Phi, psi and omega in degrees: 000138187270168177256151177283343183072205183282137175237154182243124177296152176237157181235129174254122174264126182247121178264348178288123181301142178246115177274123184273165181299332180288346185101344177288161181229133169262115185290328175203160183194162176251144174235123177266137182212163173230152176231152182222137183088191185236131175286126183284172185299326180279352183055040184251355189254022182276138175233125178266128176256122180261135186264161181268195194305301188256016178263194186203195177291344186278082187281318187211170181076192180230165176258136182299135180084359178234091189297334180245057184237038179300143177297156187292342176237036183296333179288346182255328190247125178156178180300124178077358179274172183309316171263092195276114181283358169286341182238330184250150175259110189257137184236131172240128183242132175281128186288151172303141180089355181282180180239024182242027171126319177293157183304128182203192185301335182280348181274166182284135172280117184299338181283335185240341184076006178243164179304143180303313184057224182289350179278353178297133185297147178295132180246158181235170175304319181295323177297318179299316181298316180296323178290320178300327179299332178294325177294317178299318178300316182295330180272357179073029182257115181275322182221134178275144172295324179195156167242132183226144176192156176242147179062237176298329174295326176295324176298320178295319178299316177298317181297324175303318183291340182263324183271325183226055186300331181289350185258009176214153175268321186217145176247128179240109186241124189237135174048054185227189184207157178284346172187168179277142172287166177301323180296318179294319176298322179297316177302316180297321181292319177299318179297319179294320179297324178300323181284309188288341178268359173292128181304336181274002181286322177053047177063021179093357181250043183288343179301319182294341182263358178069027180232170176227134179284067186294325181298316178294318178298320180299311182295319179301316180294320179298318178298311181298318185295324177301320183285343181277341184255150175276161177298320180296319181295318179292321180295317181293324184277325187235320186055223176253028182297132179275153177282326179242167183292330183237153176294141180265350182049059181226147175261357185250322185270168181285131175248317186254151181297328179295326176296317179297318180297313181296320179294322177298315179297319179295317179298314182297316181298319184291345180277338185234349185253147182269136183295316179296324176298319180299318179297316182296314187289319179294328177289325175298321174301313181301319187284336186298121181192079185299337180285341186302322181282359180236036178064027180084005183267102182293325178297320178295323179297319184278001173300332180293342184263009179300139183097349176265175175234149185229146166234123183240136177222143175226173181234135189299329184264007179278102182268349177280313173239080190291162176305329179300326179290323176293324179295331174299318179295315180300317179298318179297322178292316179297319178301330180263007180058038180268129179299128179209152170239143182226128176240134177248100194266126182277086181238144187274000196268358182077206184299326182294354182302332182292343179269349190257170182262110178234132187298323181289317180295309178294329176297319177298313182291323177297314179298321180296312181288332173298316180296314180299317179299319178296319179295329181267357180068038184272357179081178183266145175255194181273083185254163176265127185263131171232065183300333181299330180293338182256352189284331184287148171294131186294345182249007189229089354264164177284145178279170179295128187295326183261003185271153174286146181282169180291154174282137183263146175260348179203152181285161180284147176262154181299141178274162175291159177305150182298147184288171183294332178231146178287167176306151186308318184284354176249350184299315182294326178288317178301327180294340180278351183262113180295150177301141178077008182289154170263120193240140169242119183253107183275115186077059192281000178062225181274008175081013184297314182291317179298321178296320180293316179297323177294312187286329189245346178234002178067027181278154176235175176135206187221153167257151174244129182209146178255332186285130184299312184296319180291323177299318178296322178296320176297315180300320179294327179280353182080018179271119175300122186225139181243124180281115187206139174274118184298337178297340181273359179087188186237045183297340179295340191246137181283164178301135175051038180272358177230148175286318182223132171250123178263127175231082189255120176058040177236330186303324184292346181263351190270143175284325181245074184300315185294319179298318182291327175295320177295321177295322177301316180289331181288311187275344182242147174289334172212164180222152173236121184241135172224151179197160178297132180270105183288353178267003176304141190304322177296328177293317178299318182295320179298319180294320177300329179277001177087013180238150171284143185290144171228108183224182178298321180281339179231073191274036183230145169287155185302331184269359185217052185236140173278354183283111179251358176236129181248100184241162177234171177305312182291323178303318182292323177302318179294317181295321179297314179298320180299328182260015176068029181259139177266134177267108181284321180206150178209136177199173178249167174232142172211118181052042175085356182254143177287142178234112182249345177258123182052052183298331182293337180260322192257354183253137177275340179230135177262139179230130179229135172254116189236155170215170175277335185243354178080009183272354181086182184286000000 
């Protein structure tokens, strides 16, 4: 993968007044930005990168004369990288109120001729988005291929989809939240108090005194940095390691290495960041709450984003913006039937994981941008191919529903368009799905069936998958997929929100089979269920011989199997009646052929089409 080399910041002066959410107006202002790659003739390949709290417009590459000045997302953006500048034109804009060039507290207030200081108007995420739109106007870009950001940048990406939905195709929001929790607001307030109570703060007008409230900035950064790391990451890196060989028995000096690290981070931060900017940005974080204008209803807020597409990602060890907060966003999108993919990435680094290079995380983004490039006809870039991840039949065999997926060494490459007919063992199931249906596929594998239903029957909906590699394959195929453990249920989905729920080759892996069957009936008007039929005659014969069966439909030895439920065709009929389900159709499958006569004996796979009322799909 190549480097962007040296990049030069640019400045846009805007004379059009900007009215802020607070009611204040900036009559004119400057926005500093950088661009990477080439804008194509159609001006369709632009991607806006929104920065987080202490970052800036300098997303990638280096600055001339500064040998260690790599952009904060240099591992993601560049030639051949997941956000490939050989195909995309990438834009990074420094937000208003920042201290990295755009108009902010350190600049002169035209009304007084002195630095704004604490008099700089309070800005919000929405204000930043509206200002960023001015850069797009100046570049002649009507619609972005995507807006992407992590943390506070993710909030900006979400805001773009709500304020200017016509100006983007896709929103990619990483390690973010629909609003701050009370705990997060509390952390921000403690950090602000550390700054404003520093004697050198002088009410925010410390520039005139020739000082900097470094003590407050140091403490603010130390507080923030603790929240960005996971407990496991801090333990692995520092533990209880002492700085010296012996205890010093002091309350003032450094004893532990973690103390030394935090002080170093605080000292470094206080040398380059502006105190007033810190106050402004943390308050913008506090204020972000798109549901507030809709009576607290996040689903109502995201109605404005219908017609867009979303990719949402969270990290399991991020306790500041936990996966539960991302799932709130996903639920709001699902409620509005907006295509979205969601990945919950098992990374040990805490909130800072969005800045780091993780194969699963970068694999998701690479697959996403590969799909966007394909939709825009941008051609192929220098990508890493893992065709093997897509080669397997998604149902043969199904992976453990509750297990973590394998770690990837390379991201998935886009698959070829779905074939004219589905695989033999899925053809009979595909025939049960009416054209134009809204489908939920539980345990969707590599997304092969969902892609076929989309391409050949005009179906929409989502796949549910837990395995990392399969999720990437779905993303590469353009199948909206949500990473979810089926053992946790389907709380994301409203009653009867799908025409058909597919539960193929998953029931045998679940601890609570009956609950998931009830969930299938709740969220879908009809359901299609398949599972290995343990009453198939070769299985019976194996048991008679004193051995557990190992067949194509049951390809596991007894000591190494994810199958924790042993069911038969007849067993399911009894279970369906017990749960008030009507069986609309039932048949068996064996080697791709339908079996309707004596399926309990002659079929290796049982298939049931069920409803609550017996009326069909």
